[in-house]
Coordinates of C-alpha atoms in Angstrom, one line a residue:
R1 CA 138.7 183.0 49.1
A2 CA 136.2 180.7 47.4
Q3 CA 137.8 177.7 49.2
R4 CA 137.4 179.5 52.6
Y5 CA 133.8 180.3 51.8
R6 CA 132.9 176.6 51.1
T7 CA 134.7 175.5 54.3
N8 CA 132.7 177.9 56.4
A9 CA 129.5 176.9 54.7
V10 CA 130.0 173.2 55.5
A11 CA 130.9 173.9 59.1
V12 CA 127.8 176.0 59.5
F13 CA 125.6 173.3 57.9
C14 CA 127.0 170.5 60.1
S15 CA 126.6 172.6 63.2
H16 CA 123.0 173.5 62.3
T17 CA 122.2 169.9 61.5
F18 CA 123.6 168.6 64.8
K19 CA 121.7 171.2 66.7
K20 CA 118.5 170.4 64.8
N21 CA 118.8 166.7 65.4
H22 CA 119.6 167.2 69.1
D23 CA 116.6 169.5 69.4
M24 CA 114.4 167.1 67.6
T25 CA 115.3 164.3 70.1
K26 CA 114.5 166.6 73.0
A27 CA 111.4 167.8 71.3
W28 CA 110.2 164.3 70.5
K29 CA 110.8 163.2 74.0
G30 CA 108.9 166.0 75.4
K31 CA 106.2 165.5 72.8
T32 CA 105.9 161.8 73.7
E33 CA 105.4 162.6 77.4
Q34 CA 103.0 165.3 76.5
L35 CA 101.0 163.1 74.2
L36 CA 100.7 160.2 76.7
R37 CA 100.4 162.5 79.7
V38 CA 102.1 160.0 81.9
D39 CA 103.0 162.5 84.6
E40 CA 99.4 163.9 84.7
H41 CA 97.7 160.8 86.0
D42 CA 98.1 158.3 88.9
F43 CA 98.7 155.0 87.2
T44 CA 98.8 153.1 90.4
M45 CA 95.0 152.8 90.0
R46 CA 93.3 150.9 87.3
P47 CA 91.4 152.6 84.5
A48 CA 87.9 153.8 85.4
F49 CA 88.7 153.3 89.1
G50 CA 85.6 153.0 91.2
G51 CA 83.4 152.2 88.1
P52 CA 82.6 148.9 86.4
A53 CA 85.1 146.2 85.9
I54 CA 87.6 146.9 83.1
P55 CA 87.6 144.2 80.4
V56 CA 91.1 142.7 79.6
G57 CA 91.3 140.5 76.6
V58 CA 94.0 137.8 76.4
D59 CA 95.4 135.8 73.5
V60 CA 98.4 133.4 73.6
Q61 CA 100.7 132.0 71.0
V62 CA 102.5 128.9 72.1
E63 CA 106.1 128.9 70.8
S64 CA 107.2 125.5 72.3
L65 CA 106.5 122.8 74.8
D66 CA 110.0 122.3 76.2
S67 CA 109.6 119.3 78.4
I68 CA 107.1 117.0 80.3
S69 CA 108.4 115.5 83.5
E70 CA 106.6 112.5 85.0
V71 CA 108.7 112.4 88.1
D72 CA 108.0 116.1 89.0
M73 CA 104.6 116.1 87.4
D74 CA 105.1 119.3 85.6
F75 CA 105.6 120.8 82.1
T76 CA 107.6 123.7 80.7
M77 CA 106.1 126.0 78.0
T78 CA 107.3 129.1 76.2
L79 CA 104.7 131.4 74.9
Y80 CA 103.8 134.9 73.8
L81 CA 101.3 136.4 76.2
R82 CA 99.3 139.4 75.0
H83 CA 96.9 141.6 76.9
Y84 CA 94.4 144.1 75.4
W85 CA 92.6 146.8 77.3
K86 CA 91.6 150.5 77.0
D87 CA 93.0 153.2 79.2
E88 CA 91.7 156.6 78.2
R89 CA 94.4 158.3 80.2
L90 CA 96.9 157.2 77.4
S91 CA 94.8 158.5 74.5
F92 CA 96.4 161.1 72.3
P93 CA 95.5 163.2 69.2
S94 CA 96.6 161.8 65.9
T95 CA 95.7 162.8 62.3
T96 CA 97.1 159.5 60.9
N97 CA 95.5 157.2 63.6
K98 CA 98.8 155.4 63.9
S99 CA 99.9 153.7 67.1
M100 CA 103.1 154.2 69.0
T101 CA 105.2 151.3 70.1
F102 CA 107.5 151.3 73.2
D103 CA 109.6 148.8 75.0
G104 CA 109.6 147.6 78.6
R105 CA 110.8 150.9 80.0
L106 CA 107.4 152.6 79.7
V107 CA 105.6 149.6 81.3
K108 CA 107.0 150.6 84.7
K109 CA 105.3 154.0 84.4
I110 CA 101.8 153.0 83.5
W111 CA 99.1 150.6 84.7
V112 CA 99.2 147.0 83.3
P113 CA 97.1 143.9 84.3
D114 CA 98.6 141.9 87.2
V115 CA 98.1 138.5 85.5
F116 CA 100.0 135.6 87.0
F117 CA 100.2 131.8 86.3
V118 CA 98.3 129.7 88.8
H119 CA 100.1 126.6 90.1
S120 CA 103.3 127.7 88.4
K121 CA 106.6 126.5 89.9
R122 CA 109.0 128.8 87.9
S123 CA 108.6 131.4 85.3
F124 CA 110.6 134.3 83.8
I125 CA 110.4 136.9 81.0
H126 CA 113.2 136.5 78.5
D127 CA 115.7 139.3 78.6
T128 CA 118.2 138.6 75.8
T129 CA 119.3 140.8 74.3
T130 CA 116.8 143.1 76.1
D131 CA 113.6 142.5 78.0
N132 CA 111.2 140.8 75.6
I133 CA 108.3 143.2 76.3
M134 CA 106.4 145.3 73.9
L135 CA 103.8 148.0 74.5
R136 CA 101.7 149.5 71.7
V137 CA 99.4 152.5 72.4
F138 CA 96.7 153.6 70.0
P139 CA 95.3 157.1 69.8
D140 CA 91.9 156.2 71.3
G141 CA 93.6 154.7 74.4
H142 CA 93.6 151.0 73.4
V143 CA 96.7 149.2 74.6
L144 CA 98.5 146.1 73.5
Y145 CA 100.9 144.6 76.0
S146 CA 102.9 141.6 74.9
M147 CA 105.7 139.6 76.5
R148 CA 107.6 136.4 75.9
V149 CA 107.5 134.1 78.9
T150 CA 108.7 130.6 79.8
V151 CA 106.7 129.0 82.6
T152 CA 107.0 125.7 84.4
A153 CA 103.6 124.7 85.8
M154 CA 102.1 121.7 87.7
C155 CA 100.2 119.0 85.9
N156 CA 98.3 116.4 87.8
M157 CA 99.0 113.2 85.9
D158 CA 97.2 109.8 86.2
F159 CA 99.6 106.9 85.5
S160 CA 97.1 104.1 86.0
H161 CA 97.4 103.3 82.2
F162 CA 101.1 104.1 81.8
P163 CA 102.6 103.8 79.2
L164 CA 99.4 103.5 77.3
D165 CA 98.1 106.7 78.8
S166 CA 96.9 110.1 77.7
Q167 CA 97.5 113.2 79.8
T168 CA 95.6 116.5 79.9
C169 CA 97.5 119.5 81.3
S170 CA 96.4 123.1 81.7
L171 CA 98.1 126.5 82.1
E172 CA 96.0 128.8 84.2
L173 CA 96.0 132.6 84.1
E174 CA 94.4 134.9 86.7
S175 CA 94.6 138.4 88.1
Y176 CA 96.3 138.4 91.5
A177 CA 94.8 141.5 93.1
Y178 CA 91.6 142.4 91.1
T179 CA 88.4 140.4 91.6
D180 CA 85.8 140.0 88.9
E181 CA 84.3 143.3 90.2
D182 CA 87.4 145.3 89.1
L183 CA 88.9 143.3 86.2
M184 CA 87.1 141.0 83.8
L185 CA 89.6 138.6 82.2
Y186 CA 88.4 136.9 79.0
W187 CA 89.7 135.3 75.8
K188 CA 89.8 138.0 73.2
N189 CA 88.7 135.8 70.3
G190 CA 87.4 132.7 71.9
N191 CA 89.1 129.5 70.8
E192 CA 90.9 131.5 68.1
S193 CA 92.8 133.3 70.9
L194 CA 95.1 130.3 71.2
K195 CA 97.7 129.8 68.4
T196 CA 100.4 127.1 68.3
D197 CA 103.5 126.7 66.3
E198 CA 103.1 123.8 63.8
K199 CA 106.7 122.7 64.5
I200 CA 105.9 121.8 68.2
S201 CA 106.8 118.2 68.9
L202 CA 107.8 116.1 71.8
S203 CA 109.9 113.0 72.0
Q204 CA 107.6 110.8 74.0
F205 CA 104.2 112.5 73.4
L206 CA 101.9 113.2 70.5
I207 CA 100.1 116.6 70.9
Q208 CA 96.5 115.8 70.1
K209 CA 94.8 119.2 70.7
F210 CA 94.9 122.7 72.3
H211 CA 91.8 124.4 73.5
T212 CA 90.8 127.2 75.9
T213 CA 88.2 127.5 78.7
S214 CA 87.4 130.0 81.4
R215 CA 85.6 130.0 84.7
L216 CA 85.4 131.7 88.0
A217 CA 87.7 130.8 90.9
F218 CA 86.7 131.5 94.5
Y219 CA 89.0 132.2 97.4
S220 CA 87.4 132.4 100.8
S221 CA 89.3 135.4 102.0
T222 CA 89.3 137.6 98.9
G223 CA 86.4 136.6 96.6
W224 CA 85.8 135.6 93.0
Y225 CA 88.3 135.9 90.2
N226 CA 88.2 135.2 86.5
R227 CA 90.5 132.4 85.5
L228 CA 91.6 131.4 82.0
Y229 CA 92.8 127.9 81.0
I230 CA 95.1 126.8 78.2
N231 CA 94.3 123.0 78.0
F232 CA 96.2 120.6 75.9
T233 CA 96.0 116.8 75.6
L234 CA 99.1 114.6 75.1
R235 CA 99.2 110.9 74.1
R236 CA 102.3 108.9 74.9
H237 CA 104.3 107.2 72.1
I238 CA 104.3 103.5 72.8
F239 CA 107.0 102.4 70.5
F240 CA 109.8 103.4 72.8
F241 CA 108.4 101.3 75.7
L242 CA 107.7 98.4 73.3
L243 CA 111.5 98.3 72.6
Q244 CA 112.7 99.0 76.0
T245 CA 110.3 97.2 78.3
Y246 CA 107.6 95.0 76.8
F247 CA 109.8 93.2 74.2
P248 CA 112.6 92.4 76.6
A249 CA 110.2 91.2 79.2
T250 CA 108.4 88.9 76.7
L251 CA 111.8 87.5 75.6
M252 CA 112.7 86.7 79.1
V253 CA 109.5 84.8 79.7
M254 CA 110.0 82.9 76.5
L255 CA 113.6 82.1 77.4
S256 CA 112.4 80.6 80.7
W257 CA 110.4 78.1 78.7
V258 CA 113.5 76.7 77.1
S259 CA 114.2 74.8 80.4
F260 CA 111.1 72.6 79.7
W261 CA 113.0 71.0 76.8
I262 CA 116.2 70.5 78.7
D263 CA 116.8 67.1 80.4
R264 CA 115.6 67.1 84.0
R265 CA 119.0 65.6 85.1
A266 CA 120.9 68.7 83.7
V267 CA 120.6 70.5 87.0
P268 CA 123.2 73.3 86.4
A269 CA 121.7 74.2 83.0
R270 CA 118.1 74.5 84.2
V271 CA 118.9 76.2 87.5
S272 CA 121.3 78.8 85.9
L273 CA 118.7 79.6 83.2
G274 CA 116.0 80.1 85.7
I275 CA 118.0 82.3 88.0
T276 CA 119.3 84.4 85.0
T277 CA 115.7 85.1 83.7
V278 CA 114.5 86.0 87.2
L279 CA 117.4 88.5 87.8
T280 CA 116.9 90.0 84.4
M281 CA 113.2 90.6 85.0
S282 CA 114.0 92.2 88.4
T283 CA 116.4 94.6 86.6
I284 CA 113.8 95.6 84.0
I285 CA 111.2 96.3 86.8
T286 CA 113.7 98.3 88.8
G287 CA 114.7 100.4 85.7
V288 CA 111.1 101.2 84.8
N289 CA 110.2 102.3 88.4
A290 CA 113.4 104.4 88.7
S291 CA 112.1 106.8 86.1
M292 CA 108.6 107.1 87.5
P293 CA 107.1 108.9 90.6
R294 CA 106.3 106.7 93.6
V295 CA 102.6 106.5 93.1
S296 CA 100.4 104.5 95.5
Y297 CA 98.4 102.7 92.8
I298 CA 99.3 100.1 90.2
K299 CA 100.3 101.1 86.7
A300 CA 99.6 99.2 83.5
V301 CA 103.3 98.5 83.0
D302 CA 103.5 97.1 86.5
I303 CA 100.8 94.5 85.8
Y304 CA 102.6 93.3 82.7
L305 CA 106.0 93.2 84.2
W306 CA 104.9 91.5 87.4
V307 CA 102.8 88.9 85.6
S308 CA 105.9 88.2 83.4
F309 CA 108.0 87.9 86.5
V310 CA 105.5 85.4 88.0
F311 CA 105.7 83.3 84.8
V312 CA 109.5 83.3 85.0
F313 CA 109.4 82.4 88.7
L314 CA 106.9 79.6 88.1
S315 CA 109.2 78.1 85.5
V316 CA 111.9 77.9 88.3
L317 CA 109.4 76.3 90.7
E318 CA 108.4 73.9 87.9
Y319 CA 111.9 72.5 87.7
A320 CA 112.1 72.4 91.5
A321 CA 109.0 70.1 91.5
V322 CA 110.4 68.0 88.6
N323 CA 113.8 67.6 90.4
Y324 CA 112.1 66.8 93.7
L325 CA 109.8 64.1 92.2
T326 CA 112.7 62.7 90.3
T327 CA 114.7 62.4 93.5
V328 CA 111.8 60.7 95.2
Q329 CA 111.3 58.3 92.3
E330 CA 115.0 57.3 92.3
R331 CA 114.9 56.8 96.1
K332 CA 111.9 54.5 95.8
E333 CA 113.5 52.6 93.0
R334 CA 116.7 52.0 95.0
K335 CA 114.6 50.7 97.9
L336 CA 112.6 48.4 95.6
Q337 CA 115.8 47.2 94.0
K338 CA 117.4 46.5 97.3
R339 CA 114.3 44.7 98.6
F340 CA 113.3 42.5 95.6
S341 CA 116.6 42.0 93.8
C342 CA 117.5 38.3 93.7
T343 CA 120.7 36.8 92.3
C344 CA 120.2 33.2 93.5
G345 CA 122.3 31.0 91.2
I346 CA 123.2 33.9 89.0
P347 CA 126.6 35.0 90.4
H348 CA 127.3 38.0 88.1
S349 CA 123.9 38.9 86.8
K350 CA 122.8 42.5 86.4
T351 CA 119.5 43.9 87.6
M352 CA 117.5 46.7 85.9
M353 CA 114.4 48.2 87.3
L354 CA 111.5 49.3 85.1
D355 CA 111.6 53.1 85.3
G356 CA 108.4 53.8 83.4
N357 CA 110.0 54.6 80.0
Y358 CA 108.9 51.2 78.5
S359 CA 105.8 50.7 76.6
E360 CA 102.9 48.5 77.6
S361 CA 103.9 45.8 75.2
D362 CA 107.4 45.6 76.8
A363 CA 105.8 45.2 80.2
N364 CA 103.6 42.4 78.9
S365 CA 106.7 40.6 77.5
L366 CA 108.4 40.9 80.8
A367 CA 105.5 40.0 83.0
G368 CA 106.1 36.3 82.7
Y369 CA 109.5 36.3 84.4
T370 CA 109.8 35.5 88.1
R371 CA 112.5 36.3 90.6
N372 CA 113.6 32.7 90.9
Q373 CA 113.8 31.8 87.2
M374 CA 117.2 30.5 86.2
V375 CA 119.2 30.9 83.0
P376 CA 121.5 28.3 81.5
E377 CA 125.0 28.3 82.9
E378 CA 126.7 29.4 79.6
E379 CA 124.5 32.5 79.5
K380 CA 124.9 33.6 83.2
Q381 CA 127.5 36.2 82.3
E382 CA 125.5 37.8 79.5
K383 CA 121.9 37.7 80.4
I384 CA 120.1 40.5 82.2
V385 CA 117.3 39.7 84.5
V386 CA 114.5 42.3 84.8
H387 CA 112.6 42.1 88.1
L388 CA 109.1 43.6 88.3
A389 CA 108.3 45.2 91.6
M390 CA 105.2 43.1 92.4
S391 CA 103.8 42.0 95.7
N392 CA 104.8 38.5 97.0
E393 CA 101.3 38.0 98.4
S394 CA 99.6 38.9 95.2
N395 CA 97.8 35.9 93.6
S396 CA 95.8 38.1 91.2
P397 CA 95.7 37.3 87.5
R398 CA 98.3 38.6 85.1
K399 CA 96.1 41.3 83.8
R400 CA 95.5 42.8 87.2
G401 CA 99.2 42.9 88.0
L402 CA 99.9 44.6 84.7
K403 CA 97.3 47.3 85.4
G404 CA 98.9 48.1 88.7
H405 CA 102.3 48.4 87.1
V406 CA 101.0 50.8 84.5
G407 CA 99.5 53.0 87.2
L408 CA 102.9 53.1 89.0
R409 CA 104.6 54.1 85.7
I410 CA 102.2 57.1 85.2
I411 CA 102.8 58.3 88.8
Q412 CA 106.6 58.0 88.6
N413 CA 106.9 59.5 85.1
T414 CA 108.0 63.1 86.1
H415 CA 108.6 64.0 82.5
A416 CA 104.8 64.6 82.2
I417 CA 105.2 67.8 84.2
D418 CA 107.6 69.2 81.5
K419 CA 105.3 68.0 78.8
Y420 CA 102.3 69.8 80.3
S421 CA 104.3 72.9 81.0
R422 CA 105.3 73.2 77.3
L423 CA 101.6 73.8 76.5
I424 CA 100.2 75.4 79.7
F425 CA 102.8 78.2 80.1
P426 CA 102.8 79.6 76.5
G427 CA 99.0 79.2 76.2
T428 CA 98.3 81.0 79.5
Y429 CA 100.8 83.8 78.6
I430 CA 99.3 84.4 75.2
F431 CA 95.8 84.5 76.8
F432 CA 97.1 87.1 79.3
N433 CA 98.5 89.2 76.5
L434 CA 95.2 89.2 74.6
I435 CA 93.4 90.4 77.7
Y436 CA 96.0 93.0 78.6
W437 CA 96.3 94.7 75.2
S438 CA 92.5 94.6 74.6
V439 CA 91.9 96.4 78.0
F440 CA 94.7 99.0 78.0
S441 CA 95.3 99.8 74.3

């Protein structure tokens, strides 16, 4: 009997508890609707409709800057967007003055500000595992409306100093339907309304600062609207471009100078070196421009790469000039040798023309020989006769003839071009680098 009594008591208690909890849920639901009086008002109209503009405060916490795209000229940002306003229709009596918190389901039943992102390309409210929306209502009717949003917005970038540039982008917030006569949008705490996560970082940019501004925006068809701005300044990291662009381009220019130390008769070596450096510079220029938008103005990196390309191209033209002058010189020497060579009485003598590589003392020592001078018979097979290309009609003194010969040697010495290039090319390129980095850095 005692056992039966205890069993009945437990059953009655469980049944009573279940009914009590079920009734409490129904009662709480009814009590909530009664407290907020959602069904008693028309929330399609703003608070104080027909009266002065309702102030709506805004503050933002930036969670992350996800990406910056130079090609699309936009940025992607994830942030917590919070609105503050007062709607007396949502006030409720409370002895503890505690607020009530709701999720996104209540948002569809009440009035909320219609703030949107100006110049945004894509945006969405996170919905995993549920809609990231929070609504908090205070007894006096103040409302806090918070959401977690990711937005991709346009950023007008200036690449005239790329990659030594700084970019300033802004995210703009504005009411879509309500003008400044109906809704006054403002930063709730001034510059303190914008908070950022200390862990925000980007691979190619250094975030210098965030700040807020506000102004009025005018539309000719609808009127004036309050617009809020989240401004941030980014400075590009240069080290990546030093390794990938500037350093390889400088090495290619320096490599093209190696041809100045190669013998001018080594045609395959100097031509292949010049063509290789030109093609490598073309590849570097193409690779840089492939990752950039097709802007109509010149970028800083374009100036550096194209000047480097010109230096490499001029080194190829330098050898073309050297090779051409060498060919002209050899042709003239053959003509002179064919015209003035004389082997009278010297059956197997050899002839060697002065090519300009001899010193002035050597020329003086040879100036006394004539074309008809004979050597002893026993030395005919061994001696070499050196003929100076002098005019037959010239009866000038020996000193005058020597002076004319030295002038011919200077003109025909094509090695001088390489000697001058060894100094002019590096000196000019170093001077260009000094000007470039002082202007753009």
